[in-house]
Amino acid sequence: MSSPSLAEMREDARFRVLRLLEDQPDLSQRQIAEELGISLGSVNYCLKGLVDRGLVKIRNFRSSRNKMGYAYLLTPRGVAEKSALTGAFLARRMREYEALKAEIAAVEEQMGEAGEDWAR
């Protein structure tokens, strides 16, 4: 199984950020990073790109504690992009799943040929 390319990893990050923001637009960048398991810098870079491409709008709001906050809202283009990325993400994950199943089957066959009972 081959490793994902840098372009695929960036596409996956965009998809995951868009999907998360669609459901929870008021998350902070730090919360997005924690939720997705990626660095805060990566989230910032991704969001800047999404805003620059017109896929996400940033809205300021004030919370009840009078602190400045932001809401990241998907634009109609952002919703369409998320839909397109969903298909690509799913296709890539299905290929990975099939490759893993084949690798597991090959290892199980090798273990069986060696006469080892690995499931003890």
mmCIF file of C-alpha atoms in Angstrom:
data_model
loop_
_atom_site.group_PDB
_atom_site.id
_atom_site.type_symbol
_atom_site.label_atom_id
_atom_site.label_comp_id
_atom_site.label_asym_id
_atom_site.label_seq_id
_atom_site.Cartn_x
_atom_site.Cartn_y
_atom_site.Cartn_z
ATOM 1 C CA MET A 1 0.000 0.000 0.000
ATOM 2 C CA SER A 2 1.464 3.373 -0.976
ATOM 3 C CA SER A 3 1.584 6.418 1.258
ATOM 4 C CA PRO A 4 -0.754 9.283 0.447
ATOM 5 C CA SER A 5 0.786 12.123 -1.530
ATOM 6 C CA LEU A 6 1.154 15.607 -0.091
ATOM 7 C CA ALA A 7 -1.706 16.760 -2.336
ATOM 8 C CA GLU A 8 -3.951 13.966 -1.010
ATOM 9 C CA MET A 9 -3.078 14.814 2.591
ATOM 10 C CA ARG A 10 -3.902 18.486 1.991
ATOM 11 C CA GLU A 11 -7.162 17.521 0.282
ATOM 12 C CA ASP A 12 -8.054 15.292 3.238
ATOM 13 C CA ALA A 13 -7.301 18.147 5.663
ATOM 14 C CA ARG A 14 -9.500 20.541 3.649
ATOM 15 C CA PHE A 15 -12.308 17.992 3.615
ATOM 16 C CA ARG A 16 -12.053 17.306 7.337
ATOM 17 C CA VAL A 17 -11.973 21.024 8.202
ATOM 18 C CA LEU A 18 -14.950 21.789 5.944
ATOM 19 C CA ARG A 19 -16.921 18.863 7.357
ATOM 20 C CA LEU A 20 -16.206 19.927 10.927
ATOM 21 C CA LEU A 21 -17.027 23.590 10.307
ATOM 22 C CA GLU A 22 -20.290 22.732 8.614
ATOM 23 C CA ASP A 23 -21.433 21.128 11.866
ATOM 24 C CA GLN A 24 -19.662 23.434 14.339
ATOM 25 C CA PRO A 25 -18.869 26.832 12.787
ATOM 26 C CA ASP A 26 -18.025 28.469 16.109
ATOM 27 C CA LEU A 27 -15.023 26.270 16.958
ATOM 28 C CA SER A 28 -11.731 28.033 17.552
ATOM 29 C CA GLN A 29 -8.705 27.130 15.474
ATOM 30 C CA ARG A 30 -7.231 25.435 18.540
ATOM 31 C CA GLN A 31 -10.406 23.337 18.969
ATOM 32 C CA ILE A 32 -10.336 22.398 15.273
ATOM 33 C CA ALA A 33 -6.706 21.303 15.619
ATOM 34 C CA GLU A 34 -7.489 19.202 18.700
ATOM 35 C CA GLU A 35 -10.588 17.649 17.120
ATOM 36 C CA LEU A 36 -8.758 16.686 13.910
ATOM 37 C CA GLY A 37 -5.417 15.780 15.472
ATOM 38 C CA ILE A 38 -3.434 18.251 13.368
ATOM 39 C CA SER A 39 -1.266 21.207 14.322
ATOM 40 C CA LEU A 40 -2.658 24.642 14.996
ATOM 41 C CA GLY A 41 -0.393 26.014 12.251
ATOM 42 C CA SER A 42 -1.851 23.523 9.757
ATOM 43 C CA VAL A 43 -5.381 24.584 10.694
ATOM 44 C CA ASN A 44 -4.468 28.250 10.305
ATOM 45 C CA TYR A 45 -2.872 27.596 6.894
ATOM 46 C CA CYS A 46 -5.849 25.518 5.741
ATOM 47 C CA LEU A 47 -8.417 28.079 6.887
ATOM 48 C CA LYS A 48 -6.511 30.908 5.203
ATOM 49 C CA GLY A 49 -6.580 28.931 1.956
ATOM 50 C CA LEU A 50 -10.286 28.168 2.313
ATOM 51 C CA VAL A 51 -11.052 31.843 2.941
ATOM 52 C CA ASP A 52 -8.814 32.962 0.041
ATOM 53 C CA ARG A 53 -10.638 30.559 -2.299
ATOM 54 C CA GLY A 54 -14.034 31.851 -1.168
ATOM 55 C CA LEU A 55 -15.089 28.565 0.432
ATOM 56 C CA VAL A 56 -15.336 29.881 3.988
ATOM 57 C CA LYS A 57 -16.327 33.277 5.405
ATOM 58 C CA ILE A 58 -15.184 34.467 8.797
ATOM 59 C CA ARG A 59 -17.712 36.275 10.955
ATOM 60 C CA ASN A 60 -16.835 38.071 14.187
ATOM 61 C CA PHE A 61 -19.105 37.756 17.177
ATOM 62 C CA ARG A 62 -18.884 38.538 20.855
ATOM 63 C CA SER A 63 -19.605 35.909 23.448
ATOM 64 C CA SER A 64 -21.418 36.594 26.670
ATOM 65 C CA ARG A 65 -18.037 37.055 28.400
ATOM 66 C CA ASN A 66 -17.300 39.957 26.033
ATOM 67 C CA LYS A 67 -14.404 38.174 24.291
ATOM 68 C CA MET A 68 -13.939 38.387 20.554
ATOM 69 C CA GLY A 69 -14.693 35.153 18.724
ATOM 70 C CA TYR A 70 -15.147 33.944 15.193
ATOM 71 C CA ALA A 71 -17.561 31.774 13.273
ATOM 72 C CA TYR A 72 -16.314 30.002 10.149
ATOM 73 C CA LEU A 73 -19.226 29.737 7.729
ATOM 74 C CA LEU A 74 -19.188 27.640 4.576
ATOM 75 C CA THR A 75 -20.178 29.591 1.497
ATOM 76 C CA PRO A 76 -22.288 27.947 -1.218
ATOM 77 C CA ARG A 77 -19.002 27.271 -3.044
ATOM 78 C CA GLY A 78 -17.657 25.747 0.166
ATOM 79 C CA VAL A 79 -20.628 23.395 0.437
ATOM 80 C CA ALA A 80 -20.138 22.337 -3.199
ATOM 81 C CA GLU A 81 -16.396 21.826 -2.629
ATOM 82 C CA LYS A 82 -17.103 19.732 0.476
ATOM 83 C CA SER A 83 -19.431 17.530 -1.577
ATOM 84 C CA ALA A 84 -16.775 17.021 -4.242
ATOM 85 C CA LEU A 85 -14.114 16.308 -1.628
ATOM 86 C CA THR A 86 -16.435 13.825 0.086
ATOM 87 C CA GLY A 87 -16.532 11.655 -3.026
ATOM 88 C CA ALA A 88 -12.767 11.781 -3.493
ATOM 89 C CA PHE A 89 -12.168 11.093 0.211
ATOM 90 C CA LEU A 90 -14.501 8.115 0.205
ATOM 91 C CA ALA A 91 -12.976 6.644 -2.977
ATOM 92 C CA ARG A 92 -9.453 6.985 -1.562
ATOM 93 C CA ARG A 93 -10.437 5.410 1.763
ATOM 94 C CA MET A 94 -12.159 2.512 -0.033
ATOM 95 C CA ARG A 95 -8.962 1.854 -2.043
ATOM 96 C CA GLU A 96 -6.964 1.903 1.190
ATOM 97 C CA TYR A 97 -9.470 -0.458 2.820
ATOM 98 C CA GLU A 98 -9.266 -2.924 -0.067
ATOM 99 C CA ALA A 99 -5.456 -2.787 -0.036
ATOM 100 C CA LEU A 100 -5.435 -3.458 3.723
ATOM 101 C CA LYS A 101 -7.823 -6.404 3.329
ATOM 102 C CA ALA A 102 -5.546 -7.879 0.661
ATOM 103 C CA GLU A 103 -2.453 -7.366 2.818
ATOM 104 C CA ILE A 104 -4.145 -8.980 5.833
ATOM 105 C CA ALA A 105 -5.219 -11.957 3.720
ATOM 106 C CA ALA A 106 -1.658 -12.372 2.404
ATOM 107 C CA VAL A 107 -0.193 -12.283 5.918
ATOM 108 C CA GLU A 108 -2.800 -14.746 7.180
ATOM 109 C CA GLU A 109 -1.953 -17.072 4.303
ATOM 110 C CA GLN A 110 1.769 -16.829 5.080
ATOM 111 C CA MET A 111 1.086 -17.542 8.738
ATOM 112 C CA GLY A 112 -1.035 -20.544 7.801
ATOM 113 C CA GLU A 113 1.668 -21.881 5.491
ATOM 114 C CA ALA A 114 4.226 -21.540 8.270
ATOM 115 C CA GLY A 115 1.979 -23.664 10.498
ATOM 116 C CA GLU A 116 1.812 -21.019 13.179
ATOM 117 C CA ASP A 117 -1.329 -20.454 15.146
ATOM 118 C CA TRP A 118 -1.213 -16.658 15.507
ATOM 119 C CA ALA A 119 -4.736 -16.371 16.916
ATOM 120 C CA ARG A 120 -3.951 -18.035 20.256
#
